Short mmCIF file of C-alpha atoms and ligand atoms in Angstrom, two decimals:
data_model
loop_
_atom_site.label_atom_id
_atom_site.label_comp_id
_atom_site.label_asym_id
_atom_site.label_seq_id
_atom_site.Cartn_x
_atom_site.Cartn_y
_atom_site.Cartn_z
CA MET A 1 -17.22 -23.28 -12.09
CA ALA A 2 -18.69 -20.84 -9.54
CA ALA A 3 -17.34 -21.51 -6.06
CA ALA A 4 -18.85 -20.44 -2.77
CA ALA A 5 -16.60 -19.11 -0.04
CA PRO A 6 -17.36 -20.38 3.45
CA PRO A 7 -17.95 -17.48 5.84
CA GLY A 8 -15.65 -16.40 8.65
CA ASN A 9 -12.38 -17.67 10.05
CA PRO A 10 -12.92 -21.03 11.74
CA TYR A 11 -9.64 -20.91 13.64
CA PRO A 12 -9.33 -19.73 17.25
CA THR A 13 -6.69 -16.97 17.09
CA PRO A 14 -6.04 -13.93 19.24
CA GLY A 15 -7.35 -10.82 17.49
CA GLY A 16 -6.26 -7.21 17.55
CA ARG A 17 -2.48 -7.75 17.79
CA VAL A 18 0.32 -7.57 15.29
CA ARG A 19 1.46 -11.15 14.73
CA GLY A 20 4.39 -12.04 12.55
CA ARG A 21 6.23 -15.25 11.92
CA PHE A 22 9.51 -16.71 10.89
CA ALA A 23 8.98 -19.98 9.02
CA PRO A 24 12.24 -21.78 8.28
CA SER A 25 12.51 -25.16 6.59
CA PRO A 26 14.99 -27.45 8.34
CA THR A 27 16.64 -28.52 5.11
CA GLY A 28 20.05 -27.01 5.75
CA LEU A 29 22.11 -24.96 8.17
CA MET A 30 20.87 -21.45 8.91
CA HIS A 31 22.97 -19.03 6.89
CA LEU A 32 23.33 -15.27 6.74
CA GLY A 33 20.41 -14.95 4.30
CA ASN A 34 17.89 -16.82 6.51
CA ALA A 35 19.24 -15.00 9.54
CA ARG A 36 18.74 -11.63 7.85
CA THR A 37 15.09 -12.49 7.06
CA ALA A 38 14.58 -13.60 10.66
CA LEU A 39 16.15 -10.38 11.97
CA LEU A 40 13.90 -8.18 9.82
CA ALA A 41 10.76 -10.18 10.72
CA TRP A 42 11.74 -9.90 14.40
CA LEU A 43 12.25 -6.13 14.11
CA GLN A 44 8.96 -5.60 12.31
CA VAL A 45 7.00 -7.39 15.02
CA ARG A 46 8.95 -6.29 18.07
CA ALA A 47 8.85 -2.61 17.02
CA ALA A 48 5.05 -2.90 16.86
CA GLY A 49 4.87 -4.62 20.26
CA GLY A 50 3.42 -7.73 18.60
CA ASP A 51 3.84 -11.49 18.84
CA LEU A 52 6.45 -13.39 16.88
CA LEU A 53 5.75 -17.01 15.99
CA LEU A 54 8.29 -19.56 14.91
CA ARG A 55 6.90 -22.20 12.59
CA MET A 56 8.97 -25.14 11.46
CA GLU A 57 8.13 -25.96 7.83
CA ASP A 58 9.17 -29.58 7.66
CA LEU A 59 6.73 -31.00 5.12
CA ASP A 60 9.32 -32.39 2.77
CA PRO A 61 10.37 -35.64 4.45
CA ALA A 62 13.15 -36.26 1.95
CA ARG A 63 14.96 -33.01 2.79
CA CYS A 64 14.06 -32.07 6.39
CA ARG A 65 16.10 -33.31 9.35
CA PRO A 66 15.34 -32.89 13.07
CA GLU A 67 18.94 -32.01 13.94
CA LEU A 68 18.79 -29.15 11.45
CA ALA A 69 15.60 -27.89 13.14
CA ALA A 70 17.38 -27.95 16.50
CA GLY A 71 20.32 -26.08 14.97
CA LEU A 72 18.02 -23.37 13.59
CA LEU A 73 16.52 -22.76 17.03
CA SER A 74 19.95 -22.62 18.63
CA ASP A 75 21.28 -20.17 16.00
CA LEU A 76 18.26 -17.88 16.37
CA SER A 77 18.70 -17.75 20.14
CA TRP A 78 22.43 -17.08 19.76
CA LEU A 79 21.60 -14.13 17.49
CA GLY A 80 19.28 -12.73 20.18
CA LEU A 81 16.12 -13.44 18.17
CA ASP A 82 13.42 -14.76 20.50
CA TRP A 83 9.88 -15.85 19.76
CA ASP A 84 6.63 -15.83 21.73
CA GLU A 85 5.06 -18.97 20.30
CA GLY A 86 6.72 -21.88 18.60
CA PRO A 87 8.86 -24.89 19.42
CA GLY A 88 9.52 -24.79 23.15
CA ARG A 89 6.95 -22.01 23.66
CA PRO A 90 3.44 -23.46 23.52
CA GLY A 91 0.54 -21.18 22.66
CA LEU A 92 -3.02 -21.14 21.40
CA CYS A 93 -2.00 -22.11 17.87
CA ALA A 94 0.15 -25.16 18.71
CA PRO A 95 1.57 -27.30 17.25
CA TYR A 96 4.08 -25.07 15.46
CA VAL A 97 5.61 -27.84 13.37
CA GLN A 98 3.92 -28.39 10.01
CA SER A 99 4.34 -32.16 9.97
CA LEU A 100 2.06 -32.23 13.04
CA ARG A 101 -0.66 -30.12 11.41
CA ALA A 102 -1.79 -32.47 8.64
CA ASP A 103 -5.41 -32.63 9.89
CA LEU A 104 -5.80 -28.89 9.45
CA TYR A 105 -4.51 -29.03 5.88
CA ARG A 106 -6.68 -32.05 5.07
CA GLU A 107 -9.75 -30.24 6.34
CA ALA A 108 -8.90 -27.17 4.22
CA LEU A 109 -8.45 -29.41 1.17
CA ALA A 110 -11.87 -30.95 1.81
CA ARG A 111 -13.42 -27.48 1.92
CA LEU A 112 -11.71 -26.48 -1.32
CA ALA A 113 -12.82 -29.69 -2.99
CA ALA A 114 -16.40 -29.28 -1.74
CA THR A 115 -16.60 -25.80 -3.26
CA GLY A 116 -15.18 -26.87 -6.63
CA HIS A 117 -11.85 -25.07 -6.26
CA THR A 118 -9.70 -28.17 -6.69
CA TYR A 119 -9.50 -31.24 -8.88
CA ARG A 120 -7.62 -34.52 -8.85
CA CYS A 121 -4.49 -34.58 -10.97
CA TYR A 122 -3.12 -37.87 -12.24
CA CYS A 123 -0.02 -36.43 -13.89
CA SER A 124 3.45 -37.75 -13.19
CA ARG A 125 4.76 -37.85 -9.67
CA ALA A 126 8.03 -36.13 -10.59
CA GLU A 127 6.05 -33.13 -11.73
CA VAL A 128 3.93 -32.80 -8.61
CA THR A 129 6.72 -33.55 -6.12
CA ARG A 130 8.24 -30.21 -7.04
CA ALA A 131 5.39 -28.54 -5.13
CA ALA A 132 6.68 -29.85 -1.79
CA GLY A 133 8.99 -27.01 -0.97
CA ALA A 134 8.64 -23.27 -1.31
CA PRO A 135 9.27 -22.59 -5.01
CA HIS A 136 12.13 -20.15 -4.65
CA ALA A 137 12.82 -18.05 -7.74
CA GLY A 138 14.07 -20.10 -10.64
CA GLU A 139 12.88 -23.38 -9.11
CA GLU A 140 9.36 -23.27 -10.43
CA GLY A 141 8.45 -25.77 -13.10
CA PRO A 142 6.72 -24.98 -16.38
CA ARG A 143 3.10 -23.82 -16.51
CA TYR A 144 0.75 -26.74 -15.88
CA PRO A 145 -1.13 -27.26 -19.13
CA GLY A 146 -4.37 -28.28 -17.42
CA THR A 147 -4.29 -31.93 -18.52
CA CYS A 148 -6.56 -33.14 -15.71
CA ARG A 149 -8.66 -29.97 -15.30
CA ALA A 150 -11.74 -31.04 -17.19
CA LEU A 151 -11.48 -34.77 -17.79
CA ALA A 152 -14.55 -36.58 -19.05
CA PRO A 153 -15.67 -39.14 -16.42
CA ALA A 154 -14.47 -42.08 -18.53
CA ASP A 155 -11.02 -40.49 -19.03
CA ALA A 156 -10.77 -39.70 -15.32
CA ALA A 157 -11.64 -43.30 -14.48
CA ALA A 158 -9.01 -44.60 -16.93
CA ARG A 159 -6.34 -42.30 -15.54
CA ALA A 160 -7.34 -43.10 -11.94
CA ALA A 161 -6.97 -46.82 -12.68
CA ALA A 162 -3.42 -46.25 -13.88
CA CYS A 163 -2.44 -44.02 -10.94
CA ARG A 164 -1.76 -45.11 -7.36
CA GLN A 165 -2.91 -41.88 -5.77
CA PRO A 166 -3.75 -38.55 -7.41
CA ALA A 167 -2.48 -35.12 -6.41
CA TRP A 168 -4.91 -32.22 -6.04
CA ARG A 169 -4.59 -28.97 -7.94
CA PHE A 170 -6.14 -25.58 -7.30
CA ARG A 171 -8.14 -24.20 -10.22
CA VAL A 172 -6.62 -20.82 -11.08
CA GLU A 173 -9.00 -18.62 -13.05
CA PRO A 174 -7.42 -16.28 -15.62
CA GLY A 175 -6.67 -12.71 -14.64
CA PRO A 176 -4.34 -10.71 -12.47
CA VAL A 177 -4.06 -10.87 -8.69
CA THR A 178 -2.91 -7.65 -7.07
CA PHE A 179 -1.67 -6.81 -3.60
CA THR A 180 0.26 -4.00 -2.00
CA ASP A 181 3.58 -5.15 -0.63
CA LEU A 182 4.71 -3.13 2.37
CA LEU A 183 8.21 -2.80 0.89
CA LEU A 184 7.77 -3.24 -2.87
CA GLY A 185 4.49 -1.33 -3.25
CA PRO A 186 1.72 -2.44 -5.64
CA CYS A 187 2.35 -5.90 -7.16
CA THR A 188 0.40 -7.56 -9.94
CA PHE A 189 0.80 -11.18 -11.00
CA ASP A 190 -1.10 -13.49 -13.28
CA PRO A 191 -0.68 -16.88 -11.59
CA GLY A 192 -2.81 -18.54 -14.27
CA ALA A 193 -0.35 -17.47 -16.96
CA ARG A 194 2.74 -18.15 -14.83
CA GLY A 195 2.38 -21.62 -13.32
CA GLY A 196 -1.28 -22.36 -14.01
CA ASP A 197 -3.28 -24.61 -11.70
CA PHE A 198 -0.97 -25.39 -8.80
CA VAL A 199 -0.64 -28.42 -6.57
CA VAL A 200 -2.16 -28.10 -3.11
CA TRP A 201 -1.86 -31.77 -2.17
CA ARG A 202 0.88 -34.09 -3.30
CA ALA A 203 0.33 -37.60 -4.62
CA ASP A 204 2.31 -38.96 -1.67
CA GLY A 205 -0.35 -37.65 0.71
CA VAL A 206 1.41 -34.53 1.98
CA ALA A 207 0.05 -30.98 1.81
CA ALA A 208 1.99 -28.79 -0.62
CA TYR A 209 3.77 -25.63 0.48
CA GLN A 210 1.17 -23.15 -0.83
CA LEU A 211 -1.75 -24.75 1.01
CA ALA A 212 0.12 -25.35 4.26
CA VAL A 213 1.46 -21.80 4.43
CA ALA A 214 -1.84 -20.12 3.53
CA VAL A 215 -3.75 -22.20 6.08
CA ASP A 216 -1.13 -21.77 8.79
CA ASP A 217 -0.83 -18.01 8.36
CA ALA A 218 -4.61 -17.72 8.79
CA ALA A 219 -4.87 -20.32 11.53
CA MET A 220 -2.08 -18.67 13.50
CA GLY A 221 -3.65 -15.22 13.17
CA ILE A 222 -0.63 -13.87 11.29
CA THR A 223 -1.13 -10.22 10.34
CA HIS A 224 2.35 -9.57 8.87
CA VAL A 225 4.45 -11.86 6.69
CA LEU A 226 8.00 -10.73 5.98
CA ARG A 227 10.02 -13.09 3.79
CA GLY A 228 12.52 -13.20 0.93
CA ASP A 229 11.43 -11.74 -2.39
CA ASP A 230 12.07 -15.06 -4.13
CA LEU A 231 8.66 -16.00 -2.67
CA THR A 232 6.82 -12.96 -4.07
CA ASP A 233 5.39 -15.18 -6.83
CA SER A 234 3.85 -17.43 -4.21
CA THR A 235 1.86 -14.63 -2.62
CA PRO A 236 -0.86 -14.40 -5.31
CA ARG A 237 -1.40 -18.15 -5.02
CA GLN A 238 -1.69 -17.95 -1.26
CA LEU A 239 -4.11 -15.03 -1.67
CA LEU A 240 -6.26 -17.12 -4.01
CA LEU A 241 -6.32 -19.96 -1.49
CA LEU A 242 -7.18 -17.65 1.40
CA ARG A 243 -9.97 -16.09 -0.64
CA ALA A 244 -11.36 -19.49 -1.61
CA LEU A 245 -11.31 -20.57 2.04
CA GLY A 246 -12.93 -17.32 3.21
CA LEU A 247 -9.87 -16.45 5.33
CA THR A 248 -8.31 -13.05 6.00
CA PRO A 249 -4.95 -12.52 4.29
CA PRO A 250 -1.99 -11.03 6.14
CA GLN A 251 -0.01 -8.06 4.85
CA TYR A 252 3.14 -9.04 2.99
CA ALA A 253 6.61 -7.56 2.82
CA HIS A 254 9.17 -9.22 0.55
CA VAL A 255 12.77 -8.32 1.20
CA PRO A 256 15.48 -8.58 -1.47
CA LEU A 257 17.77 -11.56 -1.15
CA LEU A 258 21.36 -11.67 -0.09
CA THR A 259 23.47 -13.05 -2.91
CA GLY A 260 27.00 -14.27 -3.43
CA PRO A 261 29.42 -12.27 -5.60
CA ASP A 262 28.16 -14.29 -8.61
CA GLY A 263 24.68 -12.79 -8.13
CA SER A 264 23.01 -16.07 -7.17
CA ARG A 265 21.06 -16.65 -3.97
CA LEU A 266 23.38 -17.07 -0.99
CA SER A 267 24.32 -20.69 -0.35
CA LYS A 268 27.07 -22.97 0.93
CA ARG A 269 29.14 -22.53 -2.19
CA HIS A 270 29.71 -18.89 -1.22
CA GLY A 271 31.95 -19.89 1.69
CA SER A 272 31.40 -19.73 5.43
CA VAL A 273 27.94 -18.25 5.36
CA ALA A 274 26.43 -20.69 7.90
CA ILE A 275 25.75 -19.20 11.31
CA ALA A 276 26.99 -22.41 12.96
CA GLY A 277 30.35 -22.05 11.21
CA LEU A 278 30.69 -18.40 12.23
CA ARG A 279 29.90 -19.36 15.83
CA GLN A 280 32.52 -22.07 15.75
CA ALA A 281 35.05 -19.61 14.38
CA GLY A 282 34.48 -17.42 17.44
CA VAL A 283 32.53 -14.64 15.72
CA ARG A 284 30.38 -12.60 18.14
CA PRO A 285 26.61 -12.34 17.59
CA GLU A 286 26.92 -8.52 17.70
CA ALA A 287 29.22 -8.69 14.67
CA VAL A 288 26.80 -10.89 12.71
CA VAL A 289 23.71 -8.85 13.60
CA GLY A 290 25.59 -5.60 12.85
CA TYR A 291 26.72 -6.99 9.48
CA LEU A 292 23.17 -8.08 8.57
CA ALA A 293 21.78 -4.70 9.64
CA ALA A 294 24.44 -2.89 7.59
CA LEU A 295 23.66 -5.05 4.52
CA SER A 296 20.03 -4.03 4.97
CA GLY A 297 20.91 -0.33 5.08
CA LEU A 298 19.95 0.06 8.75
CA VAL A 299 23.36 0.93 10.28
CA PRO A 300 26.78 1.98 8.93
CA PRO A 301 29.20 -0.86 8.04
CA GLY A 302 31.26 -2.12 10.96
CA THR A 303 28.56 -1.45 13.58
CA ARG A 304 28.23 -4.09 16.32
CA VAL A 305 24.71 -4.40 17.70
CA MET A 306 22.20 -6.84 19.10
CA PRO A 307 18.68 -6.91 17.61
CA GLY A 308 17.16 -4.90 20.47
CA ASP A 309 19.57 -2.02 19.75
CA LEU A 310 17.98 -1.60 16.32
CA LEU A 311 14.42 -1.15 17.55
CA ASP A 312 14.45 2.60 18.21
CA ASN A 313 15.36 3.53 14.64
CA TRP A 314 13.58 0.69 12.89
CA SER A 315 11.47 1.45 9.86
CA LEU A 316 10.70 -1.08 7.14
CA SER A 317 10.92 1.71 4.54
CA GLN A 318 14.65 2.03 5.31
CA VAL A 319 15.38 -1.55 4.22
CA ARG A 320 17.28 -1.67 0.92
CA ARG A 321 15.12 -2.60 -2.01
CA HIS A 322 17.82 -4.26 -4.09
CA ALA A 323 19.67 -7.55 -3.69
CA THR A 324 22.82 -7.21 -1.61
CA VAL A 325 26.07 -9.06 -2.16
CA VAL A 326 27.89 -10.89 0.62
CA ARG A 327 31.60 -10.60 -0.25
CA PRO A 328 34.36 -12.97 0.88
CA GLU A 329 36.24 -10.00 2.40
CA ASP A 330 33.17 -9.17 4.56
CA LEU A 331 33.18 -12.74 5.89
CA ALA A 332 36.90 -12.53 6.56
CA ALA A 333 36.37 -9.27 8.48
CA LEU A 334 33.73 -10.95 10.66
CA THR A 335 36.10 -13.70 11.70
CA ALA A 336 39.11 -11.35 12.07
N1 LIG B 1 9.66 -22.30 4.69
C1 LIG B 1 9.97 -21.42 3.60
C2 LIG B 1 11.47 -21.39 3.41
O1 LIG B 1 12.22 -21.65 4.33
C3 LIG B 1 9.50 -20.00 3.84
C4 LIG B 1 8.06 -19.89 3.71
C5 LIG B 1 7.48 -18.53 3.91
O2 LIG B 1 8.08 -17.67 4.56
O3 LIG B 1 6.37 -18.36 3.45
O4 LIG B 1 11.89 -21.10 2.34
#
């Protein structure tokens, strides 16, 4: 179905400045991997003299906890990573907490629905609930087969009668989506072949990750997104949403993940990787920031620095392009 894009950006955002963001989900303690992403996003924006926004992505009520959000803010400040707008720093784009921005997402959904980009999906709740969080690599479900994409009115009515509340899916047309990643270079994905039509609104009435992030990045005037490369697959979907809503996309940089020695994404099972635990053990922020910078290829191992010390020699192109292992002996050296 042909879909018309509404003109212009309807959101009041400051123009002409570099604006980046760090967008943690308060679902766990901040660990070295999240902290590394925050450090690199901070450096990218601060080196350009831009604004850094902190956005709390707390849309998954089952997993997000306010005390974890408070802990994230405290850990960031301890690491010397400040922000210009966000919790505790009101600005033009407030509120900076996604659970308080539902009206914006609802309005975007209405625009997508009005232009034929979305359809109601009556498929099982278990399937659509997976869309709540950012689909980090390996967490994405199978390709949606398009069950509800083109239902005859009678079938839609029958399914609607058997369903408490439908989800909404975005209609992904076949074909590649390309973008140039500031670190990875040209990227091409076929989101139609990968996950198919994706959920933008969950059956429990909450905006899904892809819609909330695309809308927020535009509404907050974000020009630069730097995040983990496990979210690279999400970028084409967010680009499709931004295009459908007539909004300007940011530039993206996806940085390789930190992993444990087993090669999997860094997590609790890899030992004392939480910033809170390192703080409690008496580790200095300079040691943590220096370690994260060394893992990223920015300084020699063993360097102790605060984020501001890295600004003079910062260049995104220096950041290592391959996943980096956090070893138990490195953690031991930090606490030594
Ligand atoms: N809130 C997401 C996470 O913590 C990150 C989203 C993003 O950077 O786009 O995994």
